[in-house]
XYZ file of C-alpha atoms in Angstrom:
105
model
C 95.666 73.566 110.301
C 98.287 74.452 107.464
C 97.536 78.400 108.195
C 100.709 80.632 108.941
C 99.088 83.112 111.029
C 97.938 86.339 109.559
C 98.765 85.101 106.016
C 95.921 82.474 106.552
C 92.813 83.512 104.335
C 94.568 86.548 102.706
C 92.348 86.272 99.773
C 89.308 86.523 101.122
C 90.504 89.442 103.613
C 91.508 91.224 100.483
C 88.606 90.313 98.687
C 86.520 91.564 101.643
C 87.953 94.786 101.661
C 88.198 95.502 98.298
C 83.919 95.194 98.420
C 83.500 97.543 100.901
C 83.062 100.313 98.407
C 82.922 103.907 100.744
C 84.610 102.160 104.251
C 86.869 104.828 105.138
C 88.340 103.128 108.172
C 87.599 100.694 110.695
C 88.289 97.585 112.673
C 87.215 93.935 112.906
C 88.305 90.657 114.588
C 89.008 87.922 112.957
C 89.628 84.303 114.491
C 93.476 83.161 113.759
C 95.028 80.055 115.552
C 91.844 79.415 117.786
C 92.584 83.298 119.424
C 90.750 86.247 118.374
C 92.228 89.044 116.302
C 91.444 92.778 116.137
C 92.351 94.186 112.504
C 92.054 97.309 111.368
C 91.252 98.406 107.925
C 92.196 102.069 106.240
C 91.312 103.263 102.486
C 93.481 106.270 101.750
C 96.127 108.401 100.560
C 99.815 107.621 101.165
C 101.483 110.630 103.054
C 104.642 109.320 104.070
C 106.284 106.078 102.764
C 109.620 104.443 104.013
C 110.762 100.652 103.752
C 109.746 100.202 107.582
C 106.549 102.328 107.638
C 103.558 103.673 105.521
C 101.437 106.342 106.580
C 97.474 106.711 105.402
C 95.102 109.991 104.793
C 91.362 108.732 104.665
C 89.166 111.354 103.082
C 87.416 112.665 106.475
C 91.052 113.309 108.010
C 91.743 110.728 110.010
C 95.186 109.614 109.743
C 97.390 106.164 110.753
C 100.742 104.989 110.481
C 101.637 101.516 109.902
C 105.036 99.371 110.251
C 105.552 97.101 107.211
C 107.909 94.632 106.723
C 108.653 91.599 104.924
C 106.161 90.000 105.673
C 103.140 92.663 104.479
C 101.632 91.249 101.369
C 100.456 93.237 98.367
C 103.783 95.139 97.560
C 106.720 94.586 96.808
C 108.122 97.732 97.686
C 107.170 100.579 99.614
C 104.142 102.237 98.336
C 105.043 105.892 96.601
C 103.199 109.429 98.303
C 100.020 109.999 96.491
C 99.219 106.223 95.829
C 95.565 105.211 96.747
C 95.650 102.297 98.900
C 93.786 100.190 101.294
C 95.518 99.082 104.228
C 94.586 95.703 106.503
C 96.347 95.122 110.091
C 96.878 93.881 113.176
C 95.888 96.546 115.573
C 98.616 95.564 118.071
C 101.527 97.153 117.133
C 99.728 98.497 113.542
C 101.576 95.686 111.661
C 100.614 96.068 108.148
C 99.832 92.674 106.597
C 98.217 93.381 103.452
C 98.594 97.047 101.519
C 96.871 97.180 98.134
C 96.775 99.839 95.819
C 93.304 100.875 94.877
C 91.211 103.388 92.320
C 90.325 106.908 93.589
C 86.781 107.649 93.076
């Protein structure tokens, strides 16, 4: 196909993530280039942020840190501490493929 790995279907991924309402965090599997890839989803507040990683804490206390790089979609720059976000990442290596601002509540 014409897809280039995790970039394929990001619009659908984002619409799905934003439509999950009260989901705090979890895992799901997608098909990429004929392989099953485990992805993680987390909604929460940024607790640490740098040019290369972001840590997010969900309302239930779950915290995770994700690698961000120039292939991470949704943000031109690292999110700020205190921002409400949803993160979609490859579970292997905790590589964020998408970070998007959300509204609290």
